[in-house]
PDB file of C-alpha atoms in Angstrom:
ATOM      1  CA  UNK A   9    -109.369 -81.148 109.890  1.00 44.00           C
ATOM      2  CA  UNK A  10    -110.834 -82.914 106.890  1.00 47.00           C
ATOM      3  CA  UNK A  11    -111.304 -86.646 107.281  1.00 50.00           C
ATOM      4  CA  UNK A  12    -110.724 -88.549 104.080  1.00 54.00           C
ATOM      5  CA  UNK A  13    -113.020 -91.538 103.780  1.00 49.00           C
ATOM      6  CA  UNK A  14    -112.076 -94.401 101.441  1.00 51.00           C
ATOM      7  CA  UNK A  15    -114.131 -94.640  98.291  1.00 49.00           C
ATOM      8  CA  UNK A  16    -116.822 -97.330  98.456  1.00 48.00           C
ATOM      9  CA  UNK A  17    -115.808-100.536  96.784  1.00 47.00           C
ATOM     10  CA  UNK A  18    -117.588-103.815  96.135  1.00 49.00           C
ATOM     11  CA  UNK A  19    -115.558-106.985  96.197  1.00 50.00           C
ATOM     12  CA  UNK A  20    -117.678-110.101  95.889  1.00 72.00           C
ATOM     13  CA  UNK A  21    -116.523-113.280  94.236  1.00 86.00           C
ATOM     14  CA  UNK A  22    -118.136-116.664  93.986  1.00 92.00           C
ATOM     15  CA  UNK A  23    -116.435-120.026  93.848  1.00 95.00           C
ATOM     16  CA  UNK A  24    -117.539-123.629  93.755  1.00 97.00           C
ATOM     17  CA  UNK A  25    -116.876-125.958  96.675  1.00 97.00           C
ATOM     18  CA  UNK A  26    -117.522-129.684  96.580  1.00 98.00           C
ATOM     19  CA  UNK A  27    -117.464-132.106  99.492  1.00 98.00           C
ATOM     20  CA  UNK A  28    -116.395-135.344  97.862  1.00 97.00           C
ATOM     21  CA  UNK A  29    -118.053-138.763  98.349  1.00 96.00           C
ATOM     22  CA  UNK A  30    -115.752-140.208 101.014  1.00 93.00           C
ATOM     23  CA  UNK A  31    -116.108-137.288 103.440  1.00 96.00           C
ATOM     24  CA  UNK A  32    -119.770-136.423 102.954  1.00 95.00           C
ATOM     25  CA  UNK A  33    -120.422-137.579 106.531  1.00 95.00           C
ATOM     26  CA  UNK A  34    -118.305-134.582 107.661  1.00 96.00           C
ATOM     27  CA  UNK A  35    -120.611-132.111 105.896  1.00 96.00           C
ATOM     28  CA  UNK A  36    -121.708-130.225 109.024  1.00 96.00           C
ATOM     29  CA  UNK A  37    -118.153-129.891 110.365  1.00 96.00           C
ATOM     30  CA  UNK A  38    -116.873-128.602 107.030  1.00 97.00           C
ATOM     31  CA  UNK A  39    -119.750-126.150 106.618  1.00 96.00           C
ATOM     32  CA  UNK A  40    -119.042-124.782 110.083  1.00 96.00           C
ATOM     33  CA  UNK A  41    -115.413-124.115 109.086  1.00 96.00           C
ATOM     34  CA  UNK A  42    -116.586-122.471 105.860  1.00 96.00           C
ATOM     35  CA  UNK A  43    -118.957-120.096 107.654  1.00 94.00           C
ATOM     36  CA  UNK A  44    -116.437-119.267 110.384  1.00 94.00           C
ATOM     37  CA  UNK A  45    -113.927-118.415 107.652  1.00 94.00           C
ATOM     38  CA  UNK A  46    -116.093-115.568 106.367  1.00 91.00           C
ATOM     39  CA  UNK A  47    -117.837-117.276 103.463  1.00 93.00           C
ATOM     40  CA  UNK A  48    -121.545-117.135 102.688  1.00 91.00           C
ATOM     41  CA  UNK A  49    -123.177-120.263 101.286  1.00 93.00           C
ATOM     42  CA  UNK A  50    -125.305-118.868  98.465  1.00 91.00           C
ATOM     43  CA  UNK A  51    -126.625-122.168  97.170  1.00 92.00           C
ATOM     44  CA  UNK A  52    -126.170-125.776  98.148  1.00 95.00           C
ATOM     45  CA  UNK A  53    -127.256-129.077  96.726  1.00 95.00           C
ATOM     46  CA  UNK A  54    -126.628-132.759  97.295  1.00 96.00           C
ATOM     47  CA  UNK A  55    -126.398-134.864  94.164  1.00 95.00           C
ATOM     48  CA  UNK A  56    -124.655-137.814  92.575  1.00 95.00           C
ATOM     49  CA  UNK A  57    -122.891-137.340  89.270  1.00 95.00           C
ATOM     50  CA  UNK A  58    -122.700-140.048  86.628  1.00 95.00           C
ATOM     51  CA  UNK A  59    -119.279-141.044  85.241  1.00 94.00           C
ATOM     52  CA  UNK A  60    -120.140-139.150  82.042  1.00 95.00           C
ATOM     53  CA  UNK A  61    -121.028-135.999  84.009  1.00 95.00           C
ATOM     54  CA  UNK A  62    -117.777-136.279  85.949  1.00 95.00           C
ATOM     55  CA  UNK A  63    -115.867-136.611  82.676  1.00 94.00           C
ATOM     56  CA  UNK A  64    -117.488-133.425  81.409  1.00 94.00           C
ATOM     57  CA  UNK A  65    -116.886-131.574  84.675  1.00 95.00           C
ATOM     58  CA  UNK A  66    -113.182-132.511  84.690  1.00 93.00           C
ATOM     59  CA  UNK A  67    -112.791-132.166  80.908  1.00 90.00           C
ATOM     60  CA  UNK A  68    -109.608-130.118  81.332  1.00 88.00           C
ATOM     61  CA  UNK A  69    -107.967-133.138  82.999  1.00 88.00           C
ATOM     62  CA  UNK A  70    -108.849-135.470  80.115  1.00 89.00           C
ATOM     63  CA  UNK A  71    -105.907-137.543  78.914  1.00 87.00           C
ATOM     64  CA  UNK A  72    -104.030-137.498  82.206  1.00 90.00           C
ATOM     65  CA  UNK A  73    -103.116-140.804  83.840  1.00 90.00           C
ATOM     66  CA  UNK A  74    -105.366-140.286  86.859  1.00 90.00           C
ATOM     67  CA  UNK A  75    -108.419-139.211  84.847  1.00 93.00           C
ATOM     68  CA  UNK A  76    -110.257-142.591  84.861  1.00 93.00           C
ATOM     69  CA  UNK A  77    -109.709-143.017  88.609  1.00 94.00           C
ATOM     70  CA  UNK A  78    -110.835-139.424  89.215  1.00 93.00           C
ATOM     71  CA  UNK A  79    -114.129-139.834  87.363  1.00 94.00           C
ATOM     72  CA  UNK A  80    -114.767-143.217  89.012  1.00 95.00           C
ATOM     73  CA  UNK A  81    -114.083-141.743  92.456  1.00 95.00           C
ATOM     74  CA  UNK A  82    -116.238-138.648  91.961  1.00 96.00           C
ATOM     75  CA  UNK A  83    -119.171-140.728  90.668  1.00 96.00           C
ATOM     76  CA  UNK A  84    -118.877-143.360  93.417  1.00 95.00           C
ATOM     77  CA  UNK A  85    -121.377-141.672  95.745  1.00 96.00           C
ATOM     78  CA  UNK A  86    -123.250-138.467  96.608  1.00 96.00           C
ATOM     79  CA  UNK A  87    -121.443-135.134  96.796  1.00 97.00           C
ATOM     80  CA  UNK A  88    -122.388-131.793  98.347  1.00 97.00           C
ATOM     81  CA  UNK A  89    -121.834-128.788  96.077  1.00 97.00           C
ATOM     82  CA  UNK A  90    -121.922-125.201  97.338  1.00 97.00           C
ATOM     83  CA  UNK A  91    -121.602-121.756  95.822  1.00 95.00           C
ATOM     84  CA  UNK A  92    -119.447-119.771  98.239  1.00 95.00           C
ATOM     85  CA  UNK A  93    -119.216-115.986  98.238  1.00 92.00           C
ATOM     86  CA  UNK A  94    -116.919-113.485  99.952  1.00 90.00           C
ATOM     87  CA  UNK A  95    -114.142-111.062  99.061  1.00 86.00           C
ATOM     88  CA  UNK A  96    -111.567-112.890  96.935  1.00 90.00           C
ATOM     89  CA  UNK A  97    -113.513-116.127  97.343  1.00 93.00           C
ATOM     90  CA  UNK A  98    -111.462-118.143  94.855  1.00 95.00           C
ATOM     91  CA  UNK A  99    -108.071-117.476  96.449  1.00 94.00           C
ATOM     92  CA  UNK A 100    -109.323-117.688 100.043  1.00 95.00           C
ATOM     93  CA  UNK A 101    -111.062-121.025  99.369  1.00 97.00           C
ATOM     94  CA  UNK A 102    -107.917-122.432  97.743  1.00 96.00           C
ATOM     95  CA  UNK A 103    -105.914-121.309 100.760  1.00 96.00           C
ATOM     96  CA  UNK A 104    -108.391-122.930 103.145  1.00 97.00           C
ATOM     97  CA  UNK A 105    -108.270-126.172 101.120  1.00 97.00           C
ATOM     98  CA  UNK A 106    -104.489-126.451 101.104  1.00 96.00           C
ATOM     99  CA  UNK A 107    -102.389-128.467  98.614  1.00 96.00           C
ATOM    100  CA  UNK A 108    -104.207-130.962  96.381  1.00 94.00           C
ATOM    101  CA  UNK A 109    -102.173-133.851  97.807  1.00 95.00           C
ATOM    102  CA  UNK A 110    -103.514-134.463 101.311  1.00 96.00           C
ATOM    103  CA  UNK A 111    -100.346-136.272 102.403  1.00 95.00           C
ATOM    104  CA  UNK A 112     -98.265-133.231 101.471  1.00 95.00           C
ATOM    105  CA  UNK A 113    -100.877-130.915 102.998  1.00 95.00           C
ATOM    106  CA  UNK A 114    -100.486-132.608 106.383  1.00 96.00           C
ATOM    107  CA  UNK A 115     -96.811-131.636 106.300  1.00 96.00           C
ATOM    108  CA  UNK A 116     -96.963-128.126 104.840  1.00 96.00           C
ATOM    109  CA  UNK A 117    -100.508-126.990 105.767  1.00 96.00           C
ATOM    110  CA  UNK A 118    -101.597-129.194 108.694  1.00 96.00           C
ATOM    111  CA  UNK A 119    -104.671-127.073 109.491  1.00 95.00           C
ATOM    112  CA  UNK A 120    -106.011-127.017 105.937  1.00 96.00           C
ATOM    113  CA  UNK A 121    -109.209-128.870 105.046  1.00 97.00           C
ATOM    114  CA  UNK A 122    -107.462-131.371 102.792  1.00 97.00           C
ATOM    115  CA  UNK A 123    -104.958-132.153 105.520  1.00 96.00           C
ATOM    116  CA  UNK A 124    -107.788-132.751 107.982  1.00 96.00           C
ATOM    117  CA  UNK A 125    -110.249-134.615 105.755  1.00 96.00           C
ATOM    118  CA  UNK A 126    -108.321-135.967 102.766  1.00 95.00           C
ATOM    119  CA  UNK A 127    -106.458-139.238 102.311  1.00 94.00           C
ATOM    120  CA  UNK A 128    -104.108-138.781  99.357  1.00 93.00           C
ATOM    121  CA  UNK A 129    -103.822-136.846  96.090  1.00 89.00           C
ATOM    122  CA  UNK A 130    -106.924-138.419  94.534  1.00 90.00           C
ATOM    123  CA  UNK A 131    -109.127-138.699  97.632  1.00 94.00           C
ATOM    124  CA  UNK A 132    -108.349-135.252  98.961  1.00 95.00           C
ATOM    125  CA  UNK A 133    -111.777-134.568 100.446  1.00 95.00           C
ATOM    126  CA  UNK A 134    -112.815-131.352  98.738  1.00 97.00           C
ATOM    127  CA  UNK A 135    -112.800-129.523  95.431  1.00 97.00           C
ATOM    128  CA  UNK A 136    -112.234-125.843  94.758  1.00 96.00           C
ATOM    129  CA  UNK A 137    -112.224-123.781  91.570  1.00 95.00           C
ATOM    130  CA  UNK A 138    -108.747-122.808  90.414  1.00 94.00           C
ATOM    131  CA  UNK A 139    -109.680-119.412  88.951  1.00 93.00           C
ATOM    132  CA  UNK A 140    -112.586-116.991  88.560  1.00 91.00           C
ATOM    133  CA  UNK A 141    -113.267-118.230  85.032  1.00 90.00           C
ATOM    134  CA  UNK A 142    -113.151-121.853  86.204  1.00 93.00           C
ATOM    135  CA  UNK A 143    -115.537-120.987  89.047  1.00 93.00           C
ATOM    136  CA  UNK A 144    -118.045-119.497  86.602  1.00 91.00           C
ATOM    137  CA  UNK A 145    -117.895-122.557  84.367  1.00 93.00           C
ATOM    138  CA  UNK A 146    -118.157-125.037  87.252  1.00 95.00           C
ATOM    139  CA  UNK A 147    -121.007-123.168  88.944  1.00 94.00           C
ATOM    140  CA  UNK A 148    -122.976-123.184  85.693  1.00 92.00           C
ATOM    141  CA  UNK A 149    -122.326-126.911  85.362  1.00 94.00           C
ATOM    142  CA  UNK A 150    -123.556-127.831  88.862  1.00 94.00           C
ATOM    143  CA  UNK A 151    -126.107-125.019  89.246  1.00 92.00           C
ATOM    144  CA  UNK A 152    -127.411-124.375  85.710  1.00 87.00           C
ATOM    145  CA  UNK A 153    -130.174-122.119  87.079  1.00 81.00           C
ATOM    146  CA  UNK A 154    -127.735-119.835  88.927  1.00 72.00           C
ATOM    147  CA  UNK A 155    -127.601-116.192  87.884  1.00 61.00           C
ATOM    148  CA  UNK A 156    -124.003-115.068  87.418  1.00 60.00           C
ATOM    149  CA  UNK A 157    -123.951-111.354  86.757  1.00 58.00           C
ATOM    150  CA  UNK A 158    -120.741-109.308  86.575  1.00 57.00           C
ATOM    151  CA  UNK A 159    -119.933-107.525  89.828  1.00 56.00           C
ATOM    152  CA  UNK A 160    -119.787-103.733  89.436  1.00 59.00           C
ATOM    153  CA  UNK A 161    -116.475-102.047  90.183  1.00 60.00           C
ATOM    154  CA  UNK A 162    -115.080 -98.523  90.103  1.00 64.00           C
ATOM    155  CA  UNK A 163    -117.546 -95.858  88.980  1.00 72.00           C
ATOM    156  CA  UNK A 164    -120.273 -98.459  88.321  1.00 67.00           C
ATOM    157  CA  UNK A 165    -120.016 -99.579  91.944  1.00 67.00           C
ATOM    158  CA  UNK A 166    -120.207 -95.999  93.205  1.00 74.00           C
ATOM    159  CA  UNK A 167    -123.212 -95.318  90.971  1.00 74.00           C
ATOM    160  CA  UNK A 168    -124.939 -98.423  92.302  1.00 69.00           C
ATOM    161  CA  UNK A 169    -124.315 -97.380  95.915  1.00 75.00           C
ATOM    162  CA  UNK A 170    -125.597 -93.842  95.276  1.00 79.00           C
ATOM    163  CA  UNK A 171    -128.664 -95.011  93.357  1.00 79.00           C
ATOM    164  CA  UNK A 172    -129.815 -97.968  95.452  1.00 72.00           C
ATOM    165  CA  UNK A 173    -127.905 -98.533  98.690  1.00 78.00           C
ATOM    166  CA  UNK A 174    -127.613 -95.055 100.203  1.00 83.00           C
ATOM    167  CA  UNK A 175    -131.261 -93.950  99.675  1.00 86.00           C
ATOM    168  CA  UNK A 176    -132.602 -97.252 101.015  1.00 86.00           C
ATOM    169  CA  UNK A 177    -130.282 -97.198 104.019  1.00 86.00           C
ATOM    170  CA  UNK A 178    -131.185 -93.560 104.779  1.00 89.00           C
ATOM    171  CA  UNK A 179    -134.902 -94.377 104.603  1.00 90.00           C
ATOM    172  CA  UNK A 180    -134.369 -97.383 106.871  1.00 88.00           C
ATOM    173  CA  UNK A 181    -132.450 -95.358 109.468  1.00 90.00           C
ATOM    174  CA  UNK A 182    -135.133 -92.667 109.382  1.00 92.00           C
ATOM    175  CA  UNK A 183    -137.844 -95.275 109.952  1.00 91.00           C
ATOM    176  CA  UNK A 184    -135.739 -96.796 112.739  1.00 88.00           C
ATOM    177  CA  UNK A 185    -135.549 -93.465 114.570  1.00 91.00           C
ATOM    178  CA  UNK A 186    -139.327 -93.071 114.341  1.00 90.00           C
ATOM    179  CA  UNK A 187    -140.110 -96.634 115.385  1.00 89.00           C
ATOM    180  CA  UNK A 188    -137.534 -96.923 118.237  1.00 89.00           C
ATOM    181  CA  UNK A 189    -137.718-100.754 118.413  1.00 89.00           C
ATOM    182  CA  UNK A 190    -136.365-102.769 121.329  1.00 88.00           C
ATOM    183  CA  UNK A 191    -133.788-104.484 119.111  1.00 88.00           C
ATOM    184  CA  UNK A 192    -132.785-101.890 116.495  1.00 86.00           C
ATOM    185  CA  UNK A 193    -130.313-104.097 114.618  1.00 87.00           C
ATOM    186  CA  UNK A 194    -132.781-106.918 113.960  1.00 88.00           C
ATOM    187  CA  UNK A 195    -135.536-104.435 113.142  1.00 88.00           C
ATOM    188  CA  UNK A 196    -133.323-102.617 110.627  1.00 88.00           C
ATOM    189  CA  UNK A 197    -132.180-105.859 109.035  1.00 84.00           C
ATOM    190  CA  UNK A 198    -135.790-106.988 108.572  1.00 85.00           C
ATOM    191  CA  UNK A 199    -136.763-103.565 107.207  1.00 86.00           C
ATOM    192  CA  UNK A 200    -133.939-103.562 104.658  1.00 82.00           C
ATOM    193  CA  UNK A 201    -134.853-107.048 103.445  1.00 79.00           C
ATOM    194  CA  UNK A 202    -138.509-106.047 103.085  1.00 82.00           C
ATOM    195  CA  UNK A 203    -137.716-102.788 101.277  1.00 80.00           C
ATOM    196  CA  UNK A 204    -134.851-104.026  99.109  1.00 74.00           C
ATOM    197  CA  UNK A 205    -135.369-102.155  95.789  1.00 66.00           C
ATOM    198  CA  UNK A 206    -133.413-104.716  93.824  1.00 57.00           C
ATOM    199  CA  UNK A 207    -134.385-108.100  95.223  1.00 54.00           C
ATOM    200  CA  UNK A 208    -132.593-110.945  93.455  1.00 46.00           C
ATOM    201  CA  UNK A 209    -134.838-113.267  91.487  1.00 42.00           C
ATOM    202  CA  UNK A 210    -133.022-116.319  92.790  1.00 40.00           C
ATOM    203  CA  UNK A 211    -133.162-116.742  96.550  1.00 39.00           C
ATOM    204  CA  UNK A 212    -131.007-119.007  98.739  1.00 38.00           C
ATOM    205  CA  UNK A 213    -132.101-122.564  98.264  1.00 42.00           C
ATOM    206  CA  UNK A 214    -131.030-126.074  99.163  1.00 43.00           C
ATOM    207  CA  UNK A 215    -132.070-129.003  97.034  1.00 45.00           C
ATOM    208  CA  UNK A 216    -131.606-132.622  98.041  1.00 47.00           C
ATOM    209  CA  UNK A 217    -131.210-135.095  95.197  1.00 50.00           C
ATOM    210  CA  UNK A 218    -130.495-138.744  95.652  1.00 46.00           C
TER     211      UNK A 218
END
């Protein structure tokens, strides 16, 4: 009987997450929830935005009644910004955040992050990109050095797997069989990192800025 295997696919999205000034003391708790929810923190930095920077970041909200209060709030203290990655990162992060109004979130989504850490519609604890295009723009704003390359899909993804992933993985498994280490999983992980044929130029980094 022929077993039909699904075609290899690559689904990786990135989104921007911000821990806002009034809940920055909950950073470790929030990060733990993020990691347990299947996200990878690609980059992270602590910084404080000026009112002008906040105005530019929230430019799409310009002219709305709450805009002055929003920029004043977001520039009132340090924030923690993170690039999060996983399958469907934008939609999953929005779901984890819950409604923008924390008071409403406590009624409709009581386990969401905004229900747990937010106060009201303005001070709702965390920010999330609304769309993939918004995520790209916001990531470039907060992390101007970040490399945002298009993720291959379809035939391009299959070509990438055949050209880079499969040969490297086969070589690693062959070396694993010869080496017979005590902890094969850790050994293989280290080997794959060392022999990665397409190492990214930008590695995981955390910068602290006061």
